[in-house]
Amino acid sequence: MEVNSKPYSTVEIYDVKKPTLSYWQIAALGIVPAVGFGVWYYFRTRKSKTNSSTQSNGVPAAVAEQILTSTASPKKEEVKSEVKTPLQRAQSIKDAGNVFFKDGKYPEAIRCYTEAIDLCPPSETDILSTFYQNRAACHDQLNNLEGTVKDCTKALELHPKYTKALSRRAKANQSLGKLSECLDDVTTVCILESFQNQKSLEMADTVLKELGKQHAKEAMQSKEPVQPSPYFVKAYFTSFPNDPVVNASDFEVVEINIPAVAGDSSSSHLEQAKSMLVRGRYEEVIPACSAAVEHGEGLEPEALLLRATMYLLRGQHSLALDDLDTIINSQ
């Protein structure tokens, strides 16, 4: 029986080869990734700083800093170093104006918006209208209502459906007392907003009421005096039994007590006025009273009182007040 010469418990030993890389090569393998990571981190940090050097509103940090520390508008040379086209320059200066506006520096903001308007190409009507509206907002804050209306009008010439400019011009015209112009603008705003803005609707309602009162007042001032009816006049005078000028009995005994013809030399002008009154010839009462006052017949207070009463009945209240004031001041 053949026996295996190698026992099962025997372990075979193999030669282990030594590493073929030198120590400097091993070191290089560790250094290269570290250097690469450092380069990546450097450029990433630099890019982040570059992005943060520009403000979120598009104004270069250096330019914005100089603008905020100066009362003048940004220099064109500084803006030009950041942007090239006229539109971009205008936008940048407009953004600087927005910074001034938020800080409450409205004159400085106006200068920025004005420069932006000058730089903006005329073909950019929508953008140009925004610049005008922004400048109008500055005038509004400074209570320059005429300037507000003027700039809003320019904005609307470029952009007729600019609701913000319409609303601002409407408010300015309301403050100026130009209610018709205000109503036109606020009505247009309501239509453009499909009558969904409650503030615009309330403003339209307020202006409409104010305009109605104004028209009513003007109509009353220009209204022709209306002669009252004989029945009303008689009822009015007979309701004052102790009237010092005309008694209720005068309307019952016209032919006995009062001359019938105006201009009768045997009677005073006041008596003639009373005669015309009780006979319903009201258009002759006031001239007769005026003649009595002018001739100084010694009955001026009575003549003034009767004339004031006739003015009152005809709706001429200011004239009635003048005569009553004269009577009171003469006492």
Tab-separated table of C-alpha atoms in Angstrom:
chain	number	residue	atom	x	y	z
A	1	MET	CA	0.000	0.000	0.000
A	2	GLU	CA	1.430	3.289	-1.129
A	3	VAL	CA	1.539	6.021	1.429
A	4	ASN	CA	1.417	9.745	0.549
A	5	SER	CA	4.715	11.355	1.327
A	6	LYS	CA	3.096	14.684	2.420
A	7	PRO	CA	1.116	14.537	5.563
A	8	TYR	CA	-2.271	16.315	5.619
A	9	SER	CA	-1.218	18.589	8.448
A	10	THR	CA	1.619	20.032	6.508
A	11	VAL	CA	1.139	23.697	5.430
A	12	GLU	CA	2.693	24.860	2.220
A	13	ILE	CA	4.682	28.066	2.476
A	14	TYR	CA	4.766	30.439	-0.536
A	15	ASP	CA	7.175	33.232	-1.127
A	16	VAL	CA	5.666	36.723	-0.554
A	17	LYS	CA	6.943	39.347	-2.980
A	18	LYS	CA	8.016	42.680	-1.582
A	19	PRO	CA	6.243	45.854	-2.886
A	20	THR	CA	7.678	47.205	-6.097
A	21	LEU	CA	6.720	50.979	-5.399
A	22	SER	CA	9.223	53.194	-3.735
A	23	TYR	CA	8.387	55.288	-0.709
A	24	TRP	CA	8.280	58.590	-2.633
A	25	GLN	CA	5.771	57.136	-5.079
A	26	ILE	CA	3.546	56.068	-2.216
A	27	ALA	CA	3.774	59.573	-0.746
A	28	ALA	CA	2.839	61.108	-4.099
A	29	LEU	CA	-0.309	59.010	-4.216
A	30	GLY	CA	-1.461	60.640	-0.972
A	31	ILE	CA	-0.405	64.191	-1.800
A	32	VAL	CA	-1.996	64.518	-5.264
A	33	PRO	CA	-5.626	64.088	-4.075
A	34	ALA	CA	-5.021	66.557	-1.258
A	35	VAL	CA	-3.635	69.156	-3.663
A	36	GLY	CA	-6.544	68.615	-6.050
A	37	PHE	CA	-9.051	69.120	-3.255
A	38	GLY	CA	-7.281	72.317	-2.212
A	39	VAL	CA	-7.402	73.723	-5.745
A	40	TRP	CA	-11.121	72.887	-6.054
A	41	TYR	CA	-11.914	74.505	-2.707
A	42	TYR	CA	-9.944	77.658	-3.631
A	43	PHE	CA	-11.783	78.248	-6.892
A	44	ARG	CA	-15.136	77.436	-5.312
A	45	THR	CA	-14.552	79.973	-2.522
A	46	ARG	CA	-13.371	82.591	-4.993
A	47	LYS	CA	-16.475	82.139	-7.139
A	48	SER	CA	-18.720	82.514	-4.105
A	49	LYS	CA	-17.019	85.764	-3.122
A	50	THR	CA	-17.350	87.074	-6.669
A	51	ASN	CA	-21.066	86.376	-6.707
A	52	SER	CA	-21.576	88.037	-3.341
A	53	SER	CA	-19.814	91.189	-4.521
A	54	THR	CA	-22.911	92.082	-6.562
A	55	GLN	CA	-26.094	93.093	-4.790
A	56	SER	CA	-29.293	91.159	-5.329
A	57	ASN	CA	-30.915	94.114	-7.098
A	58	GLY	CA	-28.291	94.100	-9.843
A	59	VAL	CA	-26.318	97.136	-8.671
A	60	PRO	CA	-22.551	96.498	-8.447
A	61	ALA	CA	-21.446	96.558	-4.830
A	62	ALA	CA	-18.781	99.198	-5.389
A	63	VAL	CA	-21.208	101.475	-7.209
A	64	ALA	CA	-23.990	100.980	-4.668
A	65	GLU	CA	-21.647	101.718	-1.786
A	66	GLN	CA	-20.584	104.999	-3.349
A	67	ILE	CA	-24.191	105.899	-4.132
A	68	LEU	CA	-25.342	105.289	-0.569
A	69	THR	CA	-22.516	107.376	0.888
A	70	SER	CA	-23.045	110.270	-1.502
A	71	THR	CA	-25.923	112.605	-2.246
A	72	ALA	CA	-25.151	112.536	-5.957
A	73	SER	CA	-26.289	110.015	-8.526
A	74	PRO	CA	-23.820	107.295	-9.591
A	75	LYS	CA	-21.158	108.333	-12.047
A	76	LYS	CA	-21.634	107.088	-15.565
A	77	GLU	CA	-18.022	105.900	-15.763
A	78	GLU	CA	-18.478	103.584	-12.781
A	79	VAL	CA	-21.674	102.104	-14.148
A	80	LYS	CA	-20.111	101.748	-17.579
A	81	SER	CA	-17.373	99.564	-16.123
A	82	GLU	CA	-20.028	97.031	-15.139
A	83	VAL	CA	-22.511	97.209	-18.022
A	84	LYS	CA	-22.252	98.217	-21.643
A	85	THR	CA	-25.556	98.874	-23.400
A	86	PRO	CA	-27.581	102.046	-22.686
A	87	LEU	CA	-30.499	99.931	-21.507
A	88	GLN	CA	-28.325	98.026	-19.050
A	89	ARG	CA	-26.837	101.272	-17.786
A	90	ALA	CA	-30.319	102.724	-17.353
A	91	GLN	CA	-31.498	99.631	-15.488
A	92	SER	CA	-28.503	99.760	-13.165
A	93	ILE	CA	-29.060	103.423	-12.325
A	94	LYS	CA	-32.775	102.747	-11.836
A	95	ASP	CA	-31.856	100.036	-9.322
A	96	ALA	CA	-29.703	102.564	-7.504
A	97	GLY	CA	-32.709	104.889	-7.440
A	98	ASN	CA	-34.752	102.109	-5.857
A	99	VAL	CA	-32.177	101.887	-3.072
A	100	PHE	CA	-32.504	105.612	-2.451
A	101	PHE	CA	-36.303	105.359	-2.505
A	102	LYS	CA	-36.344	102.602	0.100
A	103	ASP	CA	-34.080	104.724	2.299
A	104	GLY	CA	-36.426	107.710	1.974
A	105	LYS	CA	-33.908	109.759	-0.035
A	106	TYR	CA	-36.418	110.915	-2.616
A	107	PRO	CA	-34.478	113.806	-4.239
A	108	GLU	CA	-31.534	111.457	-4.851
A	109	ALA	CA	-33.907	108.819	-6.221
A	110	ILE	CA	-35.400	111.406	-8.582
A	111	ARG	CA	-31.945	112.183	-9.959
A	112	CYS	CA	-31.303	108.488	-10.574
A	113	TYR	CA	-34.646	107.938	-12.306
A	114	THR	CA	-34.123	111.058	-14.416
A	115	GLU	CA	-30.724	109.798	-15.560
A	116	ALA	CA	-32.217	106.388	-16.283
A	117	ILE	CA	-34.911	108.048	-18.411
A	118	ASP	CA	-32.264	109.939	-20.362
A	119	LEU	CA	-30.250	106.765	-20.983
A	120	CYS	CA	-33.125	104.425	-21.811
A	121	PRO	CA	-33.727	103.879	-25.551
A	122	PRO	CA	-37.083	105.385	-26.647
A	123	SER	CA	-38.078	102.057	-28.180
A	124	GLU	CA	-38.214	100.447	-24.720
A	125	THR	CA	-41.603	101.956	-23.949
A	126	ASP	CA	-42.634	99.592	-21.150
A	127	ILE	CA	-39.361	100.015	-19.265
A	128	LEU	CA	-39.364	103.760	-19.845
A	129	SER	CA	-42.905	104.031	-18.490
A	130	THR	CA	-41.736	102.270	-15.321
A	131	PHE	CA	-38.981	104.846	-14.862
A	132	TYR	CA	-41.520	107.671	-15.155
A	133	GLN	CA	-43.872	105.961	-12.717
A	134	ASN	CA	-41.040	105.486	-10.225
A	135	ARG	CA	-40.172	109.161	-10.445
A	136	ALA	CA	-43.845	110.008	-9.977
A	137	ALA	CA	-43.787	107.963	-6.768
A	138	CYS	CA	-40.944	110.156	-5.493
A	139	HIS	CA	-42.892	113.321	-6.313
A	140	ASP	CA	-45.869	111.814	-4.524
A	141	GLN	CA	-43.803	111.226	-1.384
A	142	LEU	CA	-42.601	114.837	-1.539
A	143	ASN	CA	-46.233	116.019	-1.937
A	144	ASN	CA	-45.407	117.469	-5.343
A	145	LEU	CA	-48.821	116.683	-6.793
A	146	GLU	CA	-48.313	118.506	-10.082
A	147	GLY	CA	-45.072	116.606	-10.665
A	148	THR	CA	-46.836	113.358	-9.820
A	149	VAL	CA	-49.565	113.994	-12.381
A	150	LYS	CA	-47.035	115.033	-15.026
A	151	ASP	CA	-44.857	111.917	-14.691
A	152	CYS	CA	-47.861	109.587	-14.477
A	153	THR	CA	-49.170	111.140	-17.680
A	154	LYS	CA	-45.832	110.470	-19.400
A	155	ALA	CA	-45.920	106.875	-18.180
A	156	LEU	CA	-49.455	106.424	-19.505
A	157	GLU	CA	-48.546	107.884	-22.874
A	158	LEU	CA	-46.048	105.038	-23.194
A	159	HIS	CA	-48.202	102.389	-21.502
A	160	PRO	CA	-51.924	103.353	-21.546
A	161	LYS	CA	-53.018	100.389	-19.391
A	162	TYR	CA	-50.505	100.988	-16.604
A	163	THR	CA	-52.858	100.615	-13.622
A	164	LYS	CA	-50.308	101.756	-11.045
A	165	ALA	CA	-49.776	105.042	-12.893
A	166	LEU	CA	-53.534	105.470	-13.348
A	167	SER	CA	-54.188	104.950	-9.638
A	168	ARG	CA	-51.415	107.319	-8.595
A	169	ARG	CA	-52.595	110.042	-10.968
A	170	ALA	CA	-56.174	109.581	-9.767
A	171	LYS	CA	-55.148	110.117	-6.136
A	172	ALA	CA	-53.075	113.172	-7.034
A	173	ASN	CA	-55.946	114.705	-9.008
A	174	GLN	CA	-58.302	114.013	-6.116
A	175	SER	CA	-56.000	115.931	-3.778
A	176	LEU	CA	-55.805	118.748	-6.330
A	177	GLY	CA	-59.602	118.930	-6.475
A	178	LYS	CA	-59.713	117.769	-10.103
A	179	LEU	CA	-62.489	115.300	-9.463
A	180	SER	CA	-63.564	114.771	-13.076
A	181	GLU	CA	-60.044	113.761	-14.115
A	182	CYS	CA	-59.779	111.604	-11.009
A	183	LEU	CA	-63.042	109.821	-11.786
A	184	ASP	CA	-61.906	109.098	-15.352
A	185	ASP	CA	-58.708	107.435	-14.115
A	186	VAL	CA	-60.209	105.449	-11.262
A	187	THR	CA	-63.021	104.207	-13.517
A	188	THR	CA	-60.428	103.005	-16.023
A	189	VAL	CA	-58.587	101.219	-13.217
A	190	CYS	CA	-61.786	99.459	-12.119
A	191	ILE	CA	-62.423	98.279	-15.667
A	192	LEU	CA	-58.847	97.035	-16.142
A	193	GLU	CA	-59.057	95.197	-12.816
A	194	SER	CA	-62.434	93.686	-13.771
A	195	PHE	CA	-63.989	95.408	-10.741
A	196	GLN	CA	-62.163	93.025	-8.389
A	197	ASN	CA	-60.116	95.559	-6.399
A	198	GLN	CA	-62.137	96.762	-3.415
A	199	LYS	CA	-59.943	99.810	-2.796
A	200	SER	CA	-60.408	101.037	-6.350
A	201	LEU	CA	-64.164	100.550	-6.105
A	202	GLU	CA	-64.331	102.465	-2.819
A	203	MET	CA	-62.287	105.304	-4.278
A	204	ALA	CA	-64.560	105.501	-7.318
A	205	ASP	CA	-67.617	105.652	-5.052
A	206	THR	CA	-66.083	108.389	-2.888
A	207	VAL	CA	-65.054	110.513	-5.857
A	208	LEU	CA	-68.454	110.089	-7.495
A	209	LYS	CA	-70.188	111.387	-4.359
A	210	GLU	CA	-67.799	114.330	-4.048
A	211	LEU	CA	-68.283	115.188	-7.699
A	212	GLY	CA	-72.059	115.002	-7.311
A	213	LYS	CA	-71.957	117.469	-4.411
A	214	GLN	CA	-69.723	119.787	-6.406
A	215	HIS	CA	-72.043	119.748	-9.413
A	216	ALA	CA	-75.083	120.306	-7.202
A	217	LYS	CA	-73.427	123.311	-5.580
A	218	GLU	CA	-72.490	124.766	-8.951
A	219	ALA	CA	-76.015	124.204	-10.223
A	220	MET	CA	-77.512	125.985	-7.236
A	221	GLN	CA	-75.183	128.938	-7.695
A	222	SER	CA	-76.034	129.298	-11.368
A	223	LYS	CA	-79.719	128.563	-10.913
A	224	GLU	CA	-82.088	131.299	-11.990
A	225	PRO	CA	-84.242	132.619	-9.138
A	226	VAL	CA	-87.754	131.200	-9.172
A	227	GLN	CA	-90.647	133.410	-8.179
A	228	PRO	CA	-92.737	131.778	-5.444
A	229	SER	CA	-96.451	131.289	-5.965
A	230	PRO	CA	-98.936	133.781	-4.462
A	231	TYR	CA	-100.367	131.069	-2.224
A	232	PHE	CA	-96.965	130.245	-0.774
A	233	VAL	CA	-96.057	133.900	-0.187
A	234	LYS	CA	-99.365	134.649	1.503
A	235	ALA	CA	-99.062	131.548	3.698
A	236	TYR	CA	-95.520	132.509	4.629
A	237	PHE	CA	-96.258	136.109	5.615
A	238	THR	CA	-99.530	135.345	7.395
A	239	SER	CA	-97.668	132.824	9.567
A	240	PHE	CA	-95.951	135.811	11.230
A	241	PRO	CA	-98.816	137.875	12.713
A	242	ASN	CA	-96.426	140.300	14.422
A	243	ASP	CA	-94.219	140.960	11.404
A	244	PRO	CA	-92.979	144.587	11.645
A	245	VAL	CA	-93.227	145.195	7.911
A	246	VAL	CA	-96.174	143.238	6.509
A	247	ASN	CA	-99.137	142.098	8.611
A	248	ALA	CA	-101.498	139.317	7.740
A	249	SER	CA	-104.322	141.851	7.540
A	250	ASP	CA	-102.541	143.635	4.690
A	251	PHE	CA	-103.441	140.760	2.405
A	252	GLU	CA	-107.129	141.178	3.260
A	253	VAL	CA	-107.531	144.966	2.899
A	254	VAL	CA	-105.312	145.656	-0.057
A	255	GLU	CA	-107.496	148.326	-1.653
A	256	ILE	CA	-107.962	150.318	1.551
A	257	ASN	CA	-104.532	150.455	3.175
A	258	ILE	CA	-101.943	150.181	0.388
A	259	PRO	CA	-101.559	152.174	-2.835
A	260	ALA	CA	-102.067	150.071	-5.902
A	261	VAL	CA	-99.694	151.697	-8.381
A	262	ALA	CA	-95.923	151.434	-8.199
A	263	GLY	CA	-94.126	154.727	-8.571
A	264	ASP	CA	-96.921	156.778	-7.012
A	265	SER	CA	-95.251	159.951	-5.716
A	266	SER	CA	-97.695	160.166	-2.821
A	267	SER	CA	-96.327	156.977	-1.260
A	268	SER	CA	-92.879	155.892	-0.167
A	269	HIS	CA	-90.921	153.255	-2.009
A	270	LEU	CA	-91.438	150.877	0.895
A	271	GLU	CA	-95.212	151.318	0.659
A	272	GLN	CA	-95.016	150.622	-3.049
A	273	ALA	CA	-93.009	147.446	-2.348
A	274	LYS	CA	-95.671	146.262	0.089
A	275	SER	CA	-98.364	147.022	-2.473
A	276	MET	CA	-96.615	144.896	-5.091
A	277	LEU	CA	-96.174	142.105	-2.563
A	278	VAL	CA	-99.815	141.689	-1.584
A	279	ARG	CA	-100.904	141.878	-5.215
A	280	GLY	CA	-98.520	139.117	-6.277
A	281	ARG	CA	-96.274	141.332	-8.408
A	282	TYR	CA	-93.149	139.912	-6.791
A	283	GLU	CA	-90.699	140.952	-9.487
A	284	GLU	CA	-91.347	144.596	-8.503
A	285	VAL	CA	-90.898	144.157	-4.744
A	286	ILE	CA	-87.113	143.942	-4.629
A	287	PRO	CA	-86.505	146.974	-6.922
A	288	ALA	CA	-88.885	149.066	-4.785
A	289	CYS	CA	-87.084	148.017	-1.591
A	290	SER	CA	-83.737	148.862	-3.170
A	291	ALA	CA	-85.062	152.319	-4.098
A	292	ALA	CA	-86.189	152.862	-0.507
A	293	VAL	CA	-82.698	151.999	0.751
A	294	GLU	CA	-80.981	154.219	-1.808
A	295	HIS	CA	-83.210	157.255	-1.164
A	296	GLY	CA	-82.798	157.042	2.594
A	297	GLU	CA	-86.436	157.429	3.484
A	298	GLY	CA	-85.772	156.584	7.115
A	299	LEU	CA	-87.190	153.109	6.700
A	300	GLU	CA	-84.028	151.368	5.559
A	301	PRO	CA	-84.190	148.498	8.109
A	302	GLU	CA	-87.786	147.680	7.110
A	303	ALA	CA	-86.911	147.844	3.414
A	304	LEU	CA	-83.855	145.649	3.942
A	305	LEU	CA	-85.896	143.140	5.930
A	306	LEU	CA	-88.564	142.876	3.234
A	307	ARG	CA	-85.940	142.580	0.515
A	308	ALA	CA	-84.063	139.907	2.497
A	309	THR	CA	-87.314	137.973	2.911
A	310	MET	CA	-87.970	138.068	-0.823
A	311	TYR	CA	-84.388	136.979	-1.530
A	312	LEU	CA	-84.889	134.076	0.854
A	313	LEU	CA	-88.125	132.994	-0.816
A	314	ARG	CA	-86.437	133.153	-4.225
A	315	GLY	CA	-83.552	130.952	-3.041
A	316	GLN	CA	-80.945	133.731	-3.125
A	317	HIS	CA	-79.605	132.960	0.315
A	318	SER	CA	-76.301	134.817	0.132
A	319	LEU	CA	-78.053	138.071	-0.792
A	320	ALA	CA	-80.549	137.555	2.009
A	321	LEU	CA	-77.714	137.072	4.500
A	322	ASP	CA	-76.043	140.273	3.330
A	323	ASP	CA	-79.182	142.317	4.005
A	324	LEU	CA	-79.758	140.691	7.391
A	325	ASP	CA	-76.139	141.336	8.391
A	326	THR	CA	-76.565	144.989	7.421
A	327	ILE	CA	-79.636	145.274	9.642
A	328	ILE	CA	-77.890	143.668	12.613
A	329	ASN	CA	-74.752	145.774	12.254
A	330	SER	CA	-76.766	148.995	12.022
A	331	GLN	CA	-78.412	148.463	15.403
